[in-house]
Coordinates of C-alpha atoms and ligand atoms in Angstrom, one line a residue:
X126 CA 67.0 -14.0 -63.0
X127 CA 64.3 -16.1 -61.0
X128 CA 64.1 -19.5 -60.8
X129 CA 61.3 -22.1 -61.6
X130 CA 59.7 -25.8 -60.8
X131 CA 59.8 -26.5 -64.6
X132 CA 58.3 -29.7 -65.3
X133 CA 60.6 -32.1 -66.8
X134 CA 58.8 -35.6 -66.6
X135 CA 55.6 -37.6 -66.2
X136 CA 54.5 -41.1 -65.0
X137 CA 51.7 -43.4 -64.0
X138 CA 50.8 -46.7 -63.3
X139 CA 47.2 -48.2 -63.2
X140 CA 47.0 -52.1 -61.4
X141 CA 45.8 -54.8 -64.1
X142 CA 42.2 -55.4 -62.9
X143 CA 39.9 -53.0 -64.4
X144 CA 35.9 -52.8 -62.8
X145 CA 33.7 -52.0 -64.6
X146 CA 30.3 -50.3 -63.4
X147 CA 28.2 -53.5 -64.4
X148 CA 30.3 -55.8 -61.3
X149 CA 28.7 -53.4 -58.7
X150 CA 25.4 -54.5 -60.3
X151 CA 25.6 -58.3 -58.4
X152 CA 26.3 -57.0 -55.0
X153 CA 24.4 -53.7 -54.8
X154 CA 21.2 -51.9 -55.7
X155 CA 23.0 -49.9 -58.1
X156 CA 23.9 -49.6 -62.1
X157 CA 26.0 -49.0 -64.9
X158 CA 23.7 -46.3 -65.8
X159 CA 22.8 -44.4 -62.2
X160 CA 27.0 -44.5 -61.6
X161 CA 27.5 -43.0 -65.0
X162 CA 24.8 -40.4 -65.2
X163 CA 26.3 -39.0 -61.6
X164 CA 29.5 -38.9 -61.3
X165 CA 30.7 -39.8 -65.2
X166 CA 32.5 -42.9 -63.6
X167 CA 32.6 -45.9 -66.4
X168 CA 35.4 -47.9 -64.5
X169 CA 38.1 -48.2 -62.5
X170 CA 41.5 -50.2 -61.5
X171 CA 41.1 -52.3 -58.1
X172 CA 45.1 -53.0 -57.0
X173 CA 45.5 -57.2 -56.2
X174 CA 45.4 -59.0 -53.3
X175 CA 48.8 -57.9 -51.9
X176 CA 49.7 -54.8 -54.2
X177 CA 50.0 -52.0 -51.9
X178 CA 49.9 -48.0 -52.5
X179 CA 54.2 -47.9 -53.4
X180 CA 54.0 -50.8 -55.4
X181 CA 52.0 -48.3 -57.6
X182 CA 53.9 -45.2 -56.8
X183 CA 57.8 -47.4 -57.6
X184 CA 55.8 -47.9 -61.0
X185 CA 54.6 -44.8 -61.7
X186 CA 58.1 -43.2 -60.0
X187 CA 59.9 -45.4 -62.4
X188 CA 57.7 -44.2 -65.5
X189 CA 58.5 -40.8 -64.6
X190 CA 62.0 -41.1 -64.2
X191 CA 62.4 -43.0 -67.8
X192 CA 60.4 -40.0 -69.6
X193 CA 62.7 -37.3 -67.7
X194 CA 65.4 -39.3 -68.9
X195 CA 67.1 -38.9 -65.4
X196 CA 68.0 -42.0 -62.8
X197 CA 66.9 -42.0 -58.7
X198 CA 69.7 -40.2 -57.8
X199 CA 69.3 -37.1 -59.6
X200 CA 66.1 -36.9 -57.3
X201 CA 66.7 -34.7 -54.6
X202 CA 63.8 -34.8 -52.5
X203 CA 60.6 -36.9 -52.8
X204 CA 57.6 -36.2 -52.1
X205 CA 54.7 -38.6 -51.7
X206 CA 50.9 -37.7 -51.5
X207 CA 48.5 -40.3 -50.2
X208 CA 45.7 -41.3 -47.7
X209 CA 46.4 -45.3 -47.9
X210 CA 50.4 -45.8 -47.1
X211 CA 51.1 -49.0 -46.6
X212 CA 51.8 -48.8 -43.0
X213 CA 51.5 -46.0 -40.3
X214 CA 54.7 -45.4 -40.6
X215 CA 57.6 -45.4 -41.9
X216 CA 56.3 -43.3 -44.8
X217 CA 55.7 -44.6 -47.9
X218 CA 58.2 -41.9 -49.5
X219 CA 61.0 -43.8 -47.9
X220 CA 60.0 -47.3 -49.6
X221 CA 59.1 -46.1 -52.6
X222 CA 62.6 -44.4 -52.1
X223 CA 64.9 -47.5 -51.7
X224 CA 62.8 -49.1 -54.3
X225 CA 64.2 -46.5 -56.8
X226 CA 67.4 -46.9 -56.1
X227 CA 67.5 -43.2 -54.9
X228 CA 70.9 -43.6 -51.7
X229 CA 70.6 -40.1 -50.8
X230 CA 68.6 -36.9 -50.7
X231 CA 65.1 -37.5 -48.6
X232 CA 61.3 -38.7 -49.1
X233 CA 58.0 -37.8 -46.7
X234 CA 54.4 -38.2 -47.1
X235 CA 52.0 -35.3 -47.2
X236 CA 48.4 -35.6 -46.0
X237 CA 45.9 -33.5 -47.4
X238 CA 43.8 -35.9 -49.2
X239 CA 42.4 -35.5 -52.9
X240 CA 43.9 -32.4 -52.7
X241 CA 47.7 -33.7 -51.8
X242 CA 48.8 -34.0 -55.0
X243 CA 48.5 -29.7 -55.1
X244 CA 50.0 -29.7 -51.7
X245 CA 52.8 -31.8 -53.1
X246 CA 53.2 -29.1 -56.3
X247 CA 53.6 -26.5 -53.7
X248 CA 56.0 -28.4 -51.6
X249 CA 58.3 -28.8 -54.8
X250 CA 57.7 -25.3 -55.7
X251 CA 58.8 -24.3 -52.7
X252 CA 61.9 -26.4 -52.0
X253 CA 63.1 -25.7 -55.7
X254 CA 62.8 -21.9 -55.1
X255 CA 64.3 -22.2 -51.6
X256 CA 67.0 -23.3 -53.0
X257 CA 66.7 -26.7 -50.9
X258 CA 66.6 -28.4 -53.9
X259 CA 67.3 -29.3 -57.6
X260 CA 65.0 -31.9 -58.6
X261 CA 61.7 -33.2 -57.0
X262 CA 59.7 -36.0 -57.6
X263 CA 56.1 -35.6 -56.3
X264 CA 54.0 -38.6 -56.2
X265 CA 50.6 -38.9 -55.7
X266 CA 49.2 -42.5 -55.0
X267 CA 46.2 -44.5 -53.8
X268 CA 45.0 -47.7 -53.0
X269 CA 41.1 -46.4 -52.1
X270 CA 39.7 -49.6 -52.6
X271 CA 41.4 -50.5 -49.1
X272 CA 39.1 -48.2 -47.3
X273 CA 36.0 -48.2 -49.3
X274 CA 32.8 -50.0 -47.3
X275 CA 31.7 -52.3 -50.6
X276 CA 28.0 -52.7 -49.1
X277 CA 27.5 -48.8 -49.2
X278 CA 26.8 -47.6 -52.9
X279 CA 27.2 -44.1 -52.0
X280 CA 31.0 -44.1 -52.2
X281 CA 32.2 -47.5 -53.5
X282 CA 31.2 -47.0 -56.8
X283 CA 33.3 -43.7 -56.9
X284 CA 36.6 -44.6 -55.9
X285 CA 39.6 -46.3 -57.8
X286 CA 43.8 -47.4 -57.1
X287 CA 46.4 -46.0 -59.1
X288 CA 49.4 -43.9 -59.1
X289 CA 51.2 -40.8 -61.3
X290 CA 54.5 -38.7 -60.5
X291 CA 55.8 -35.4 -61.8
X292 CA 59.3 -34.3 -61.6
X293 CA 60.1 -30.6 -61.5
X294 CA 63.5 -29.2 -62.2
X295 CA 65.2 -25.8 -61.1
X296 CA 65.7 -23.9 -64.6
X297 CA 66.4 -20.1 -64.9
X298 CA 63.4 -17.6 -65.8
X299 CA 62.8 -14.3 -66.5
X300 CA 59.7 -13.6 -63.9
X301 CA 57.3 -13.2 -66.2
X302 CA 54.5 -15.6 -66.6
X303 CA 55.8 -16.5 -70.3
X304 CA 58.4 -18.8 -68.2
X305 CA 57.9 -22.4 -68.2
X306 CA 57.1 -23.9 -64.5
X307 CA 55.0 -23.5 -61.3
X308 CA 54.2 -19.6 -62.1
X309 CA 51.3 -19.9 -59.0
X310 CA 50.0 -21.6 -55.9
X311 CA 46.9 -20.8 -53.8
X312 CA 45.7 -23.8 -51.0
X313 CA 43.1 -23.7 -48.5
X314 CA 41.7 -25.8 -45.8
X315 CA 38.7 -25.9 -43.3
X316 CA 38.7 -28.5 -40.5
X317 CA 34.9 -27.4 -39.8
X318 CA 34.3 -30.1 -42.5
X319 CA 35.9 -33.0 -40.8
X320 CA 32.3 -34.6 -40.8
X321 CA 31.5 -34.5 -44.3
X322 CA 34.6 -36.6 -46.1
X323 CA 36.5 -38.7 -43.6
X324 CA 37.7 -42.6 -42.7
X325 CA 36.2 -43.7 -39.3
X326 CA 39.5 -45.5 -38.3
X327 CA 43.5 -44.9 -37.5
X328 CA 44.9 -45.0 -34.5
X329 CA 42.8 -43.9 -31.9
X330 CA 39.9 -46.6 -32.9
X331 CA 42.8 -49.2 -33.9
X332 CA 41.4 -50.1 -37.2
X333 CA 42.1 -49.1 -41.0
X334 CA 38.5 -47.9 -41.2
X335 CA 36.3 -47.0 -44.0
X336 CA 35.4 -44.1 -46.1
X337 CA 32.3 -41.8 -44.8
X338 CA 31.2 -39.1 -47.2
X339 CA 28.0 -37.2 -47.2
X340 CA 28.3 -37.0 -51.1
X341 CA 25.7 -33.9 -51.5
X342 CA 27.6 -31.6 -49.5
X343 CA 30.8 -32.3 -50.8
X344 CA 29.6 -31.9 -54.2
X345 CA 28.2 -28.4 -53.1
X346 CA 31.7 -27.4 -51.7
X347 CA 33.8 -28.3 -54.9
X348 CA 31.7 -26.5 -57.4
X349 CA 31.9 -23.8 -55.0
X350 CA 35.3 -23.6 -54.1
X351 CA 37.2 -25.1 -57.0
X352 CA 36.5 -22.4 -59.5
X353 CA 37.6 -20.1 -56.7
X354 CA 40.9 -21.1 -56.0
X355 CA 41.7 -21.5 -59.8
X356 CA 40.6 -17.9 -60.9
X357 CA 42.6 -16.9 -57.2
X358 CA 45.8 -18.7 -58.2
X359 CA 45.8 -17.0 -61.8
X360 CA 44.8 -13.7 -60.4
X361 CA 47.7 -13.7 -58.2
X362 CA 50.4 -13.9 -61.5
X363 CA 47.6 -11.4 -63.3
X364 CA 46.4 -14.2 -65.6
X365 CA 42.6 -15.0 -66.5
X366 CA 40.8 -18.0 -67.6
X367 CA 41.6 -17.2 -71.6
X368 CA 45.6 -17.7 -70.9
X369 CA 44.6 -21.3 -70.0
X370 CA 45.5 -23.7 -72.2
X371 CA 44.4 -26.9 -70.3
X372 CA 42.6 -27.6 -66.8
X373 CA 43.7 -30.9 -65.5
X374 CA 41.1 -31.2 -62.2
X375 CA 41.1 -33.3 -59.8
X376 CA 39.4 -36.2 -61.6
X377 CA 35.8 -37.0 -58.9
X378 CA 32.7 -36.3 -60.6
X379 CA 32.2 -35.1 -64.3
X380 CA 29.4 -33.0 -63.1
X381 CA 32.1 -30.9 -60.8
X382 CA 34.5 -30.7 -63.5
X383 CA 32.1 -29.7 -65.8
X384 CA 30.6 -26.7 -63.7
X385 CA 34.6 -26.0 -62.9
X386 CA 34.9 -25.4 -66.2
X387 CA 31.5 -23.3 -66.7
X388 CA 32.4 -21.1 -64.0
X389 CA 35.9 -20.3 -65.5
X390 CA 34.5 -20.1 -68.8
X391 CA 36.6 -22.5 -70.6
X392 CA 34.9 -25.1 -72.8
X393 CA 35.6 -29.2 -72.3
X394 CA 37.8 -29.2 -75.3
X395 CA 40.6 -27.5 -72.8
X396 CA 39.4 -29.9 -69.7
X397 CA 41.8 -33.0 -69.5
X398 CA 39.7 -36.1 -68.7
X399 CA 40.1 -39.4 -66.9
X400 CA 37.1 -39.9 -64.4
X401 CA 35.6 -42.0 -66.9
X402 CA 38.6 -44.8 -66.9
X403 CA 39.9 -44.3 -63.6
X404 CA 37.6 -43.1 -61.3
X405 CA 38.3 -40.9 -58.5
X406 CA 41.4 -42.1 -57.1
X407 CA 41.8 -38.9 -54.9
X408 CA 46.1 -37.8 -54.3
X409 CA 46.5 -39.8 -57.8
X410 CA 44.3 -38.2 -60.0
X411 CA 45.6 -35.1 -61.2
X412 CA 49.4 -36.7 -61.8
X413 CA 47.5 -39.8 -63.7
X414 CA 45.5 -37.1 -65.5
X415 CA 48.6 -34.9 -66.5
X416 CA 50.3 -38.3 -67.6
X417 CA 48.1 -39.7 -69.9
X418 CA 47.5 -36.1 -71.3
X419 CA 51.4 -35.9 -72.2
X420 CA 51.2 -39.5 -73.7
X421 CA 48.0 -38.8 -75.8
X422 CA 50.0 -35.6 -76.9
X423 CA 47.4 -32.9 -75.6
X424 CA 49.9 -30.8 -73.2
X425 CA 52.5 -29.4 -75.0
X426 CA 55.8 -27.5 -73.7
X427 CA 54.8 -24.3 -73.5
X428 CA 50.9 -24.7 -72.4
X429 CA 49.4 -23.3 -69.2
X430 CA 47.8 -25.7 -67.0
X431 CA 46.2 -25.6 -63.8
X432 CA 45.2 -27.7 -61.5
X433 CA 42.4 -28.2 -59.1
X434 CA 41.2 -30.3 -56.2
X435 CA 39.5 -30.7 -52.9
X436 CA 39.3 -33.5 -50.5
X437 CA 39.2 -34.3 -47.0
X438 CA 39.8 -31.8 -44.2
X439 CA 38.0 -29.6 -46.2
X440 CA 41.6 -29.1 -48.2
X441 CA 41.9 -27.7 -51.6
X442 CA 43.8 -25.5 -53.8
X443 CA 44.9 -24.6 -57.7
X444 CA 48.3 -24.5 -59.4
X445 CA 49.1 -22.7 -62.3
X446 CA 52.2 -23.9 -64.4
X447 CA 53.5 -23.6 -67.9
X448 CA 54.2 -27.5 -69.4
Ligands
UT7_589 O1 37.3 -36.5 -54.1 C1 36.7 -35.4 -53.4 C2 35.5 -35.7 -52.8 N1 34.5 -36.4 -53.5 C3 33.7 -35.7 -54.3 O2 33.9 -34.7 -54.9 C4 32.3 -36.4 -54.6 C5 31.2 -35.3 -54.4 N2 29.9 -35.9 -54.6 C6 29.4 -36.5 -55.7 O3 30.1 -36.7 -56.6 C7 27.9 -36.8 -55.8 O4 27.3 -36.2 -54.7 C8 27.6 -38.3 -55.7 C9 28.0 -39.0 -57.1 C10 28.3 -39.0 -54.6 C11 26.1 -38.5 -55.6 O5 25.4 -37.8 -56.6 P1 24.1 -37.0 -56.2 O6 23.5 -36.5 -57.5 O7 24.5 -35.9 -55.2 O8 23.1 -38.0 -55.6 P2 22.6 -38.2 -54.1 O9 23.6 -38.4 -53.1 O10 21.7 -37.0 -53.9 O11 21.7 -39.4 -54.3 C12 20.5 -39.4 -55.1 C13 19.9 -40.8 -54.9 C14 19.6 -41.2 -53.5 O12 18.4 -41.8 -53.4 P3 17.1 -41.0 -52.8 O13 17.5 -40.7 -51.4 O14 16.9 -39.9 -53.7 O15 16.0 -42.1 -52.9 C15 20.7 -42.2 -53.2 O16 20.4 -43.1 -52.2 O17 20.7 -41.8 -55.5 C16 20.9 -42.9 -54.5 N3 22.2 -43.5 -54.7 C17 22.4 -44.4 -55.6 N4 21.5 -45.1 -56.4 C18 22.0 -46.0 -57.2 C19 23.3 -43.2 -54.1 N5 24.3 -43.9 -54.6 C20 23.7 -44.7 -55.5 C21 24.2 -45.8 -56.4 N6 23.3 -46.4 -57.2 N7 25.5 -46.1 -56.4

């Protein structure tokens, strides 16, 4: 008998306001068609004057809840990923915990960027098969347009707000790989990279700063390293890129997703997309991606998924789990 993170519900929550290319056309040297040809983006959501980062995450927490068909308190543990809590601290776990409703168990943030949401997966995976816990909501949640400098059209155009949750359930397996759940994990990071991705405030400049990416040489990283740690994560449970049923990437750039999914040798029909609508709205993608998916009907019970993303730090990593 082993047990598994099976994943038992979805959720996401977008703010109203959507942007679409064309607005970045009255302020900046840009257009619909430059943003679109490079990175795939069509639009994104801008939160409102006000929302914060768990305004999203309650929504999307409460979305996720409602499809599991479960209340706050059946949540043990909850984990949030995101670069933009509201405040230094207290985390935003915790609000987004009392906001629930959820009286006991506990909430933290994690840190690892674009890629938190697969830091998150692995937390879960690891507290469920600790033992430590039964249920675990992880959250990934944004509010990028907080820390995006709008006069540089290298990275505003790129970015978007939202918010998706997944919670994963202790069920009994058999140990093989035919077992619904989190089946593998593989995570990296490489602080050598600091200069390439990073905000040039916090709280030894004492402001929120802004984000600084040297866009290039990210882009060279993740087509590197993204179809590494995917083939590394199913290697480890001796699967290959035909078991996969669906890859839900981290959603940045269509061209990275689309040489991901060259380099795995898995055509787009198996690639679950949102860059287009939603931009890249770094810890939130992937849970906003594997939401919509399960509304739309694509990922079924029984598919194998993984997951894929890099960010800041360098961080990045893969998870490999059957729906
Ligand atoms: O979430 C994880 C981290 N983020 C990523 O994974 C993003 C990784 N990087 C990328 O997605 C791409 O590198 C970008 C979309 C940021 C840029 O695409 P690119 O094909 O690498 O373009 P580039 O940076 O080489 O820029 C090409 C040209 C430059 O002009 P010159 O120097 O060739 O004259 C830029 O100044 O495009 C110019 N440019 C723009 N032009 C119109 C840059 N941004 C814009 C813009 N509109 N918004």
């Amino acid at each position: 008998m082993t047990i598994r993170a099976v994943l038992r519900g979805v959720g996401h929550y977008l703010p109203e306001r959507i942007v679409e290319n064309a607005e970045f056309e009255a302020s900046l040297d840009t257009s619909d068609e430059w943003i679109r040809s490079r990175s795939g983006i069509e639009r994104r959501h801008f939160a409102a004057p006000g929302e914060t980062t768990s305004d999203l995450a309650t929504r999307a927490a409460e979305a996720a809840l409602a499809d599991a068909g479960l209340v706050a308190d059946d949540i043990d543990v909850l984990v949030m990923a995101t670069s933009t809590a509201d405040l230094t601290f207290p985390s935003a776990a915790t609000m987004v915990q009392h906001r629930i409703g959820m009286t006991g168990g506990f909430a933290y943030d994690i840190q690892a960027v674009c890629a938190g949401f697969v830091f998150g997966l692995a937390n879960a995976n690891a507290l469920i098969l600790s033992g430590q816990a039964k249920r675990v909501m992880v959250i990934g949640a944004e509010t990028f347009s907080r820390i995006l400098d709008m006069t540089d059209r290298g990275t505003c155009v790129l970015f978007g707000d939202g918010a998706g949750a997944a919670i994963f359930e202790a069920q009994e397996g058999s140990g093989t790989t035919s077992d619904r759940g989190i089946l593998s994990v593989d995570l990296h990071s490489d602080g050598r990279f600091r200069e390439i991705l990073y905000v040039d405030g916090g709280v030894s400049t004492g402001t929120t700063g802004v984000l600084r990416m040297e866009g290039k040489e990210v882009f060279r990283h993740a087509v590197e390293k993204l179809a590494e740690t995917a083939h590394s994560a199913l290697d480890k449970v001796g699967l290959c890129g035909d078991d996969v049923d669906w890859i839900v990437p981290h959603q940045a750039n269509l061209r990275i997703i689309k040489a991901t999914a060259q380099r795995m040798k898995l055509p787009m029909e198996r690639v679950i997309l949102t860059v287009q609508d939603h931009g890249n709205t770094s810890a939130a993608s992937i849970p906003l991606a594997l939401s919509v998916a399960k509304a739309e009907g694509k990922i079924k019970p029984g598919d194998l998924v993984v997951t894929e993303a890099i960010g800041g730090g360098l961080a990045w990593g893969s998870v490999v789990l059957r729906a």
